Short mmCIF file of C-alpha atoms and ligand atoms in Angstrom, two decimals:
data_model
loop_
_atom_site.label_atom_id
_atom_site.label_comp_id
_atom_site.label_asym_id
_atom_site.label_seq_id
_atom_site.Cartn_x
_atom_site.Cartn_y
_atom_site.Cartn_z
CA MET A 1 94.90 76.13 45.01
CA ARG A 2 95.71 72.55 44.05
CA GLY A 3 97.46 70.77 46.89
CA MET A 4 96.72 73.46 49.41
CA HIS A 5 99.00 72.98 52.40
CA LEU A 6 97.98 74.43 55.68
CA PRO A 7 100.51 74.55 58.51
CA VAL A 8 98.81 73.04 61.50
CA GLY A 9 101.43 73.36 64.15
CA GLY A 10 103.38 70.56 65.77
CA ALA A 11 100.78 67.82 65.76
CA CYS A 12 99.71 67.94 62.13
CA THR A 13 102.25 69.67 59.95
CA THR A 14 100.94 68.74 56.53
CA VAL A 15 97.62 67.94 55.10
CA GLY A 16 96.80 64.79 53.26
CA GLY A 17 99.29 62.44 54.92
CA ALA A 18 98.39 58.86 55.62
CA ASP A 19 98.41 59.44 59.36
CA LEU A 20 96.40 62.60 59.38
CA ALA A 21 95.37 64.08 62.66
CA VAL A 22 91.66 64.25 63.21
CA ASP A 23 91.30 67.77 61.98
CA GLY A 24 93.61 67.15 59.05
CA ALA A 25 91.09 64.65 57.74
CA TYR A 26 88.76 67.51 56.90
CA LEU A 27 91.50 69.23 55.00
CA ASP A 28 92.16 66.11 52.97
CA VAL A 29 88.54 65.90 52.02
CA GLY A 30 88.77 69.51 51.05
CA ARG A 31 91.76 69.01 48.79
CA ALA A 32 90.06 66.20 46.92
CA CYS A 33 87.03 68.42 46.60
CA LEU A 34 89.10 71.27 45.25
CA GLU A 35 90.76 69.08 42.72
CA VAL A 36 87.50 67.95 41.22
CA GLY A 37 85.04 70.68 41.88
CA GLY A 38 86.62 73.99 40.88
CA ALA A 39 85.77 77.31 42.49
CA SER A 40 82.39 76.39 43.85
CA ARG A 41 83.78 73.30 45.52
CA ARG A 42 86.67 75.30 46.94
CA ARG A 43 84.32 77.72 48.59
CA GLN A 44 82.28 74.83 49.94
CA PHE A 45 85.45 73.26 51.31
CA LEU A 46 86.71 76.41 52.89
CA THR A 47 83.36 77.00 54.56
CA LEU A 48 83.32 73.39 55.74
CA SER A 49 86.93 73.50 56.94
CA LYS A 50 86.52 76.75 58.75
CA ALA A 51 83.31 75.77 60.48
CA SER A 52 84.64 72.37 61.39
CA LEU A 53 87.92 73.62 62.67
CA LEU A 54 86.36 76.39 64.69
CA SER A 55 83.71 74.23 66.26
CA GLU A 56 85.65 71.07 66.84
CA CYS A 57 89.17 72.22 67.52
CA ALA A 58 88.83 75.62 69.03
CA GLU A 59 90.51 74.31 72.16
CA THR A 60 93.93 74.19 70.60
CA GLN A 61 95.94 77.14 69.46
CA ALA A 62 97.34 75.13 66.59
CA CYS A 63 93.93 74.53 65.12
CA LEU A 64 92.93 78.14 65.63
CA ALA A 65 95.97 79.07 63.60
CA VAL A 66 94.81 76.74 60.86
CA SER A 67 91.36 78.18 60.80
CA LYS A 68 92.67 81.74 60.62
CA MET A 69 94.93 80.81 57.75
CA ALA A 70 92.08 79.11 55.97
CA ALA A 71 90.00 82.26 56.31
CA THR A 72 92.87 84.42 55.03
CA GLN A 73 93.49 82.21 52.06
CA GLU A 74 89.82 82.28 51.19
CA SER A 75 89.86 86.02 50.80
CA THR A 76 93.26 86.55 49.18
CA ALA A 77 94.30 83.48 47.21
CA PRO A 78 93.82 83.65 43.41
CA VAL A 79 91.31 81.25 41.99
CA PRO A 80 93.12 78.73 39.75
CA PRO A 81 91.47 77.39 36.58
CA ASP A 82 89.39 74.24 36.84
CA PRO A 83 91.51 71.10 36.34
CA VAL A 84 91.19 69.42 32.98
CA CYS A 85 92.03 65.98 31.56
CA SER A 86 95.72 65.78 30.66
CA ARG A 87 94.93 63.57 27.66
CA HIS A 88 91.87 65.30 26.24
CA GLY A 89 91.95 68.78 27.82
CA ASP A 90 88.30 68.41 28.85
CA PRO A 91 86.86 69.12 32.35
CA LEU A 92 87.19 66.25 34.82
CA CYS A 93 83.58 65.52 35.50
CA TRP A 94 83.52 61.78 36.27
CA TYR A 95 84.92 59.68 39.11
CA ARG A 96 85.96 56.14 38.10
CA LEU A 97 85.42 53.70 40.96
CA GLU A 98 87.85 51.01 39.78
CA ASP A 99 90.98 53.12 40.21
CA GLU A 100 89.40 56.08 42.03
CA GLN A 101 90.52 58.48 39.31
CA LEU A 102 88.89 61.64 37.93
CA VAL A 103 88.32 61.43 34.20
CA CYS A 104 86.71 63.47 31.43
CA GLU A 105 83.77 62.54 29.26
CA SER A 106 86.07 61.21 26.52
CA CYS A 107 88.00 59.05 29.00
CA LYS A 108 84.71 57.66 30.28
CA ALA A 109 83.60 56.84 26.75
CA SER A 110 86.82 55.01 26.01
CA SER A 111 87.00 53.14 29.33
CA LYS A 112 86.90 49.39 29.55
CA GLU A 113 83.55 47.73 29.64
CA GLY A 114 82.24 47.22 33.14
CA HIS A 115 83.90 50.24 34.67
CA ARG A 116 81.68 52.18 37.01
CA PHE A 117 81.46 55.99 37.21
CA TRP A 118 80.02 58.48 39.62
CA THR A 119 79.47 62.12 38.93
CA VAL A 120 81.91 64.34 40.79
CA THR A 121 79.15 65.63 43.02
CA HIS A 122 77.99 62.14 43.96
CA ALA A 123 81.57 60.94 44.52
CA PHE A 124 82.26 63.95 46.73
CA GLU A 125 79.20 63.24 48.89
CA GLU A 126 79.98 59.54 49.14
CA ARG A 127 83.63 59.94 50.01
CA LYS A 128 82.92 62.80 52.37
CA THR A 129 80.42 60.67 54.23
CA VAL A 130 83.01 57.89 54.61
CA LEU A 131 85.56 60.27 56.08
CA GLU A 132 83.03 61.93 58.34
CA ILE A 133 82.08 58.58 59.80
CA THR A 134 85.79 57.82 60.32
CA LEU A 135 86.26 61.23 61.88
CA GLN A 136 83.37 60.75 64.27
CA THR A 137 84.74 57.35 65.30
CA LEU A 138 88.18 58.82 65.90
CA ARG A 139 86.74 61.66 67.94
CA GLU A 140 84.83 59.25 70.10
CA LYS A 141 87.98 57.20 70.47
CA LEU A 142 89.90 60.34 71.42
CA GLY A 143 87.30 61.16 74.05
CA GLY A 144 87.62 57.63 75.46
CA SER A 145 91.40 57.82 75.40
CA ARG A 146 91.38 61.15 77.23
CA LYS A 147 89.04 59.74 79.84
CA ALA A 148 91.24 56.65 80.28
CA HIS A 149 94.32 58.87 80.47
CA GLY A 150 92.71 60.87 83.27
CA LEU A 151 91.81 57.66 85.10
CA PHE A 152 95.34 56.29 84.74
CA VAL A 153 96.80 59.51 86.15
CA GLU A 154 94.33 59.34 89.01
CA MET A 155 95.15 55.68 89.65
CA ALA A 156 98.90 56.38 89.61
CA HIS A 157 98.36 59.10 92.19
CA HIS A 158 96.09 56.87 94.24
CA THR A 159 98.63 54.02 94.31
CA LYS A 160 101.16 56.39 95.87
CA THR A 161 98.67 57.29 98.59
CA GLN A 162 97.86 53.61 99.06
CA VAL A 163 101.53 52.76 99.48
CA GLN A 164 102.03 55.51 102.07
CA GLN A 165 98.98 54.48 104.08
CA THR A 166 99.72 50.78 103.84
CA GLU A 167 103.35 51.31 104.82
CA ARG A 168 102.25 53.25 107.88
CA LEU A 169 99.75 50.57 108.88
CA ILE A 170 102.25 47.73 108.41
CA LYS A 171 104.69 49.59 110.65
CA ASP A 172 101.96 50.17 113.23
CA GLU A 173 101.02 46.50 113.23
CA PHE A 174 104.63 45.41 113.64
CA GLU A 175 105.12 47.91 116.42
CA LYS A 176 102.16 46.37 118.22
CA LEU A 177 103.61 42.90 117.75
CA GLN A 178 107.04 44.05 118.89
CA LYS A 179 105.49 45.72 121.93
CA PHE A 180 103.63 42.53 122.73
CA LEU A 181 106.82 40.46 122.40
CA GLN A 182 108.83 42.95 124.45
CA GLU A 183 106.24 42.89 127.24
CA GLU A 184 106.10 39.12 127.10
CA LYS A 185 109.89 38.88 127.28
CA GLU A 186 110.01 41.22 130.25
CA SER A 187 107.23 39.34 132.01
CA ARG A 188 109.04 36.02 131.54
CA LEU A 189 112.39 37.40 132.67
CA ALA A 190 110.66 38.87 135.71
CA ALA A 191 109.14 35.46 136.53
CA LEU A 192 112.62 33.93 136.34
CA LYS A 193 114.04 36.59 138.66
CA ARG A 194 111.14 36.12 141.07
CA GLU A 195 111.77 32.39 141.27
CA GLU A 196 115.46 33.00 141.71
CA GLY A 197 114.74 35.37 144.60
CA GLN A 198 112.42 32.97 146.38
CA LYS A 199 114.65 29.92 145.98
CA SER A 200 117.94 31.58 146.77
CA GLN A 201 116.47 33.08 149.94
CA LYS A 202 115.33 29.68 151.08
CA LEU A 203 118.71 28.09 150.29
CA MET A 204 120.57 30.86 152.10
CA GLN A 205 118.42 30.23 155.17
CA MET A 206 119.20 26.51 155.00
CA ILE A 207 122.91 27.18 154.59
CA LYS A 208 122.81 29.47 157.57
CA GLU A 209 121.08 26.89 159.73
CA MET A 210 123.47 24.18 158.61
CA THR A 211 126.46 26.37 159.40
CA LYS A 212 125.06 26.94 162.85
CA GLU A 213 124.57 23.21 163.32
CA ILE A 214 128.09 22.42 162.17
CA SER A 215 129.46 24.94 164.61
CA SER A 216 127.37 23.55 167.44
CA LEU A 217 128.38 19.94 166.72
CA SER A 218 132.03 20.84 166.41
CA HIS A 219 131.84 22.62 169.73
CA THR A 220 130.19 19.65 171.45
CA ILE A 221 132.60 17.16 169.89
CA LYS A 222 135.53 19.20 171.10
CA ALA A 223 134.01 19.39 174.57
CA ILE A 224 133.56 15.62 174.76
CA GLU A 225 137.04 14.99 173.39
CA LYS A 226 138.44 17.33 175.99
CA HIS A 227 136.44 15.62 178.75
CA LEU A 228 137.66 12.21 177.65
CA GLU A 229 141.23 13.39 177.94
CA SER A 230 140.81 14.30 181.66
CA GLU A 231 142.00 12.16 184.59
CA ASP A 232 139.79 9.56 186.27
CA ILE A 233 138.69 11.60 189.24
CA SER A 234 138.00 14.86 187.40
CA PHE A 235 136.33 12.91 184.57
CA LEU A 236 133.85 11.45 186.98
CA GLN A 237 133.38 14.71 188.85
CA ASN A 238 132.45 16.56 185.66
CA TYR A 239 130.59 13.75 183.93
CA LYS A 240 127.15 14.82 185.14
CA SER A 241 127.47 18.40 183.97
CA THR A 242 128.95 17.29 180.65
CA ILE A 243 126.04 14.97 180.04
CA GLU A 244 123.62 17.73 180.89
CA LYS A 245 125.31 20.11 178.49
CA ILE A 246 125.30 17.60 175.66
CA HIS A 247 121.69 16.58 176.06
CA GLY A 248 120.38 19.84 177.31
CA VAL A 249 118.51 18.05 180.13
CA LYS A 250 118.62 18.31 183.84
CA THR A 251 119.64 15.13 185.66
CA ARG A 252 118.32 16.36 188.97
CA GLY A 253 116.22 13.69 190.63
CA LYS A 254 117.50 11.15 188.22
CA LYS A 255 120.19 8.65 188.83
CA PRO A 256 123.24 8.75 186.53
CA GLY A 257 122.31 5.23 185.46
CA GLN A 258 118.93 6.50 184.31
CA ILE A 259 120.53 9.20 182.20
CA HIS A 260 122.65 6.68 180.47
CA ASN A 261 119.85 4.36 179.84
CA ASP A 262 117.15 6.54 178.43
CA VAL A 263 118.43 9.98 177.51
CA VAL A 264 121.77 8.96 175.98
CA GLU A 265 120.22 6.09 174.12
CA LYS A 266 117.45 8.26 172.72
CA PHE A 267 119.90 11.01 171.86
CA CYS A 268 122.22 8.74 169.94
CA LYS A 269 119.36 7.16 168.08
CA ALA A 270 117.81 10.47 167.17
CA THR A 271 121.16 11.96 166.16
CA LYS A 272 121.84 9.04 163.83
CA GLU A 273 118.44 9.26 162.26
CA LYS A 274 118.53 13.00 161.86
CA GLU A 275 119.96 13.40 158.35
CA PRO A 276 120.30 16.87 156.90
CA GLU A 277 117.06 17.62 155.07
CA VAL A 278 117.80 18.47 151.40
CA PRO A 279 114.62 19.92 149.87
CA THR A 280 113.38 19.09 146.35
CA GLY A 281 112.42 21.83 143.92
CA ALA A 282 115.12 24.08 145.25
CA LEU A 283 116.64 24.56 141.81
CA ILE A 284 115.32 26.90 139.12
CA ASP A 285 112.59 25.24 137.04
CA VAL A 286 114.33 25.85 133.72
CA ALA A 287 111.90 23.65 131.82
CA LYS A 288 109.03 25.80 132.99
CA HIS A 289 110.75 28.91 131.60
CA LEU A 290 112.10 27.53 128.35
CA GLY A 291 109.88 24.57 127.41
CA ASN A 292 107.82 25.39 124.30
CA LEU A 293 108.62 29.02 124.89
CA LYS A 294 107.93 30.21 121.35
CA TYR A 295 104.76 28.16 121.10
CA SER A 296 103.35 29.43 124.36
CA VAL A 297 104.12 33.02 123.37
CA TRP A 298 102.45 32.46 120.03
CA GLU A 299 99.48 30.83 121.71
CA LYS A 300 99.09 33.86 123.91
CA MET A 301 99.47 36.11 120.89
CA VAL A 302 96.68 34.32 119.04
CA GLY A 303 94.51 34.98 122.06
CA VAL A 304 94.96 38.73 121.75
CA VAL A 305 95.06 39.02 117.94
CA ASN A 306 91.79 39.06 116.05
CA TYR A 307 91.30 36.84 113.07
CA THR A 308 88.50 37.23 110.55
CA LEU A 309 87.53 34.77 107.85
CA VAL A 310 86.76 37.65 105.54
CA THR A 311 88.79 40.78 104.91
CA LEU A 312 87.38 43.71 102.96
CA ASP A 313 88.95 44.74 99.65
CA PRO A 314 89.32 48.55 99.62
CA ASN A 315 89.77 48.55 95.84
CA THR A 316 86.13 47.46 95.47
CA ALA A 317 84.73 49.96 97.99
CA SER A 318 82.25 52.51 96.80
CA ARG A 319 83.51 56.06 97.22
CA CYS A 320 80.98 56.62 99.98
CA LEU A 321 82.37 53.90 102.26
CA SER A 322 85.26 54.21 104.64
CA LEU A 323 87.00 51.23 106.18
CA SER A 324 88.78 50.50 109.42
CA ASP A 325 92.57 50.14 109.25
CA ASP A 326 92.36 46.37 109.71
CA LEU A 327 89.81 46.11 106.86
CA THR A 328 87.12 44.44 108.95
CA SER A 329 84.66 47.29 109.36
CA LEU A 330 82.81 49.54 106.91
CA SER A 331 80.83 52.69 107.47
CA TYR A 332 78.90 55.06 105.28
CA SER A 333 81.07 58.13 104.96
CA PRO A 334 82.03 59.82 101.68
CA ILE A 335 85.77 59.75 101.11
CA ASN A 336 87.70 62.86 100.16
CA PRO A 337 89.32 62.87 97.72
CA PRO A 338 87.27 60.10 96.11
CA PRO A 339 89.26 57.07 94.95
CA PRO A 340 89.71 56.42 91.20
CA ASP A 341 86.91 54.61 89.40
CA ASN A 342 88.93 51.44 88.74
CA PRO A 343 87.08 48.43 87.24
CA GLU A 344 86.82 46.54 90.54
CA ARG A 345 85.09 49.41 92.34
CA PHE A 346 81.33 49.67 92.91
CA ALA A 347 80.05 52.93 91.53
CA SER A 348 76.35 52.88 92.20
CA ALA A 349 75.82 52.25 95.93
CA ALA A 350 77.60 51.94 99.27
CA GLU A 351 78.92 48.48 98.47
CA ILE A 352 82.14 46.54 98.95
CA LEU A 353 83.42 42.98 98.54
CA GLY A 354 85.50 40.61 100.56
CA SER A 355 89.03 40.30 99.27
CA GLU A 356 88.83 36.59 98.43
CA GLY A 357 86.25 34.95 96.23
CA PHE A 358 85.59 31.22 96.05
CA SER A 359 84.23 28.72 93.57
CA SER A 360 84.08 25.56 95.66
CA GLY A 361 83.43 24.27 99.16
CA ARG A 362 81.63 25.87 102.09
CA ARG A 363 82.27 29.25 103.65
CA SER A 364 80.78 31.04 106.58
CA TRP A 365 81.28 34.41 108.20
CA ASP A 366 79.56 36.52 110.84
CA VAL A 367 78.71 40.18 110.54
CA GLU A 368 77.81 42.36 113.51
CA VAL A 369 74.98 44.52 112.20
CA GLY A 370 73.91 45.86 115.59
CA ALA A 371 71.79 48.98 115.31
CA ASN A 372 72.72 49.73 111.70
CA THR A 373 69.51 50.84 109.99
CA ASP A 374 70.27 50.06 106.35
CA TRP A 375 72.51 47.14 105.50
CA ALA A 376 72.91 44.03 103.39
CA VAL A 377 75.21 41.01 103.59
CA GLY A 378 75.57 38.07 101.24
CA VAL A 379 77.49 37.12 98.12
CA VAL A 380 77.92 38.58 94.66
CA ARG A 381 78.86 36.97 91.37
CA GLU A 382 82.28 38.01 90.13
CA SER A 383 80.90 39.18 86.77
CA THR A 384 78.19 41.37 88.28
CA ASN A 385 78.10 44.86 86.82
CA ARG A 386 79.63 47.07 89.47
CA LYS A 387 79.00 50.35 87.66
CA LYS A 388 75.35 50.19 86.65
CA ARG A 389 72.94 48.28 88.78
CA THR A 390 69.47 49.12 89.86
CA LYS A 391 68.52 46.71 92.60
CA LEU A 392 69.75 44.08 94.99
CA SER A 393 68.62 40.81 93.47
CA SER A 394 69.88 37.48 92.26
CA ALA A 395 68.90 38.60 88.77
CA GLU A 396 71.58 41.29 89.11
CA GLY A 397 74.07 38.81 90.55
CA ILE A 398 73.71 39.67 94.23
CA LEU A 399 72.22 37.36 96.80
CA ALA A 400 71.92 39.10 100.12
CA LEU A 401 69.88 39.60 103.25
CA ARG A 402 68.87 43.25 103.28
CA PHE A 403 67.54 45.35 106.13
CA SER A 404 66.03 48.67 105.18
CA ASN A 405 63.01 50.66 106.37
CA ASP A 406 62.60 48.14 109.20
CA THR A 407 62.05 45.39 106.67
CA TYR A 408 64.10 42.29 106.00
CA THR A 409 64.30 40.89 102.49
CA VAL A 410 66.24 38.13 100.82
CA ASP A 411 66.44 38.58 97.08
CA THR A 412 62.93 39.86 96.46
CA THR A 413 61.18 37.96 99.24
CA GLN A 414 60.19 39.82 102.38
CA LEU A 415 60.91 38.04 105.70
CA SER A 416 58.90 38.39 108.88
CA LEU A 417 61.36 38.10 111.76
CA TRP A 418 60.19 38.17 115.38
CA ARG A 419 63.43 39.69 116.62
CA LYS A 420 66.15 41.82 115.11
CA PRO A 421 69.38 39.89 114.66
CA GLN A 422 72.46 41.66 116.04
CA LYS A 423 74.93 39.35 114.38
CA VAL A 424 74.14 37.69 111.07
CA ARG A 425 75.85 34.51 109.91
CA VAL A 426 76.20 34.00 106.17
CA GLU A 427 76.80 30.39 105.15
CA VAL A 428 77.41 29.47 101.55
CA ASP A 429 77.86 26.00 100.13
CA TRP A 430 79.04 26.77 96.63
CA SER A 431 78.91 23.15 95.48
CA THR A 432 75.30 22.48 96.46
CA GLY A 433 74.14 26.06 95.92
CA ARG A 434 72.63 26.24 99.40
CA MET A 435 72.82 29.56 101.14
CA THR A 436 71.71 30.26 104.70
CA PHE A 437 71.31 33.42 106.75
CA SER A 438 71.06 32.91 110.50
CA ASP A 439 71.12 34.84 113.76
CA ALA A 440 74.63 34.09 115.01
CA ALA A 441 73.99 35.66 118.39
CA PHE A 442 70.82 33.69 119.01
CA ASN A 443 71.48 29.96 118.75
CA SER A 444 72.17 30.29 115.04
CA HIS A 445 68.44 30.58 114.48
CA ILE A 446 67.89 30.31 110.73
CA LEU A 447 66.41 33.42 109.18
CA SER A 448 66.31 32.28 105.57
CA THR A 449 67.59 29.52 103.32
CA ILE A 450 67.90 29.66 99.57
CA GLU A 451 68.71 27.01 97.01
CA LEU A 452 70.37 28.16 93.82
CA THR A 453 73.15 27.22 91.40
CA PHE A 454 76.47 28.94 91.40
CA LYS A 455 78.20 28.92 88.05
CA GLU A 456 81.11 31.22 88.74
CA LYS A 457 83.27 32.57 91.51
CA VAL A 458 81.41 34.51 94.19
CA PHE A 459 82.66 37.09 96.69
CA PRO A 460 81.38 38.06 100.14
CA TYR A 461 79.20 41.16 99.74
CA PHE A 462 78.50 44.05 102.12
CA TYR A 463 76.36 47.17 101.90
CA SER A 464 75.91 49.88 104.50
CA PHE A 465 73.88 53.03 104.09
CA CYS A 466 73.67 54.09 107.73
CA GLU A 467 75.57 57.19 108.78
CA GLU A 468 75.50 56.39 112.50
CA ARG A 469 76.50 52.74 112.62
CA SER A 470 79.06 50.64 110.85
CA LEU A 471 79.07 46.97 109.85
CA GLN A 472 81.73 44.85 111.51
CA ILE A 473 82.98 41.46 110.38
CA ALA A 474 83.11 39.42 113.58
CA PRO A 475 86.44 37.92 114.63
CA GLU A 476 86.68 34.15 114.73
CA THR A 477 87.34 32.15 117.86
CA ARG A 478 89.57 29.49 116.43
CA SER A 479 91.89 26.90 117.95
CA ILE A 480 95.63 27.21 117.57
CA ALA A 481 95.75 24.22 115.26
CA GLU A 482 93.24 25.80 112.90
CA GLY A 483 94.99 29.13 113.18
CA ALA A 484 98.21 27.55 112.01
CA HIS A 485 96.82 26.94 108.54
ZN1 ZN B 1 90.08 62.53 29.22
#
């Protein structure tokens, strides 16, 4: 039976190796036991091995095979003689601690002074205990490793889902921007065409009138030239009618001298003064269409695109919170399938953090709480335990204004508010440790102010346990210059 080798399948092929599998460790103990303890020890070992293997490793076929073989060997294997000392031929009944060797009584008697000995029974118990502790540790480690393995698999799967969703949302957002730009382009081209239509129509009208005038003048000039070419008598005979035609006036009742004096004089003066009227602003206002074009489009875009100072981090969201696509709104709604329990995620309540923490300066953000019946907003310390927490308090690393059961509390202090805020402003001055909650929709009326000391990075904190209403981070109304940063 010495050196009993049990085939254990692929994972643990031999017993007693330095890198024994967990279950092999039992077998190693057993072999040592057999070597020193004889038949009684062997039976003890086999009982131990069998029980251990059956109870601890029944899940694997390999280990079942081992246990069956152990049982078979127990019943059929011949019992070898007890091992004896190779020098003295006496039973090995002592265990020498210095070199961890089994020795006989004679060896013990002749050992160097100071050597320590245990009886075989005591040594067996001691060494067995050591290995059992090791085994228990390894089993716990195996359990932890299996759990981590499961989480990693879950996280790998989740990242694929995240990529698909995020890819879709990025495309959607760009489509919206492209649609906006396309509409803006069409609107500006239409404005150009409209101006072209108006101005070209006006110019065509002016050209038409001028053509008419040119024709009329040419006709009159020719008529006068022709008249001037006529003989004295006929010239004088036709003079009156020619004058009337030119000036478009009747000379009846007037003497020819009068016509010459007033009408002709006035006509010549007016004709000289009457310059063709060339209008200003008749050309296309190119500057209006092209000047700061990109800037003005961007300015308009900023007007229609929401900006929030805080964006939610979905990787911190409790599995009972769902978020809007733009990560500005949270609502209580269990997610299926639940996301993996990664370290950043809150496990105990319907909580989530803003995506960016800070450890200096002042920050402020508004949250539309509306008719939500159970909510909290504030900040949380980065190191706060996200898996096991019992209450919302500064002692647990969370400083928030909470509304629940129609009661407002900050940390552990109850507030008596005379009206329900619809939009809460959270202002945090990390450097001075001053934190203020105010009613953003009501003249920024201060609801509560707290003085404390921040020692580490803090993150915006949100909690919502209302199935009907969500919490919405309010968009900022910022100037273009600020928006550029
Ligand atoms: Zn001996």
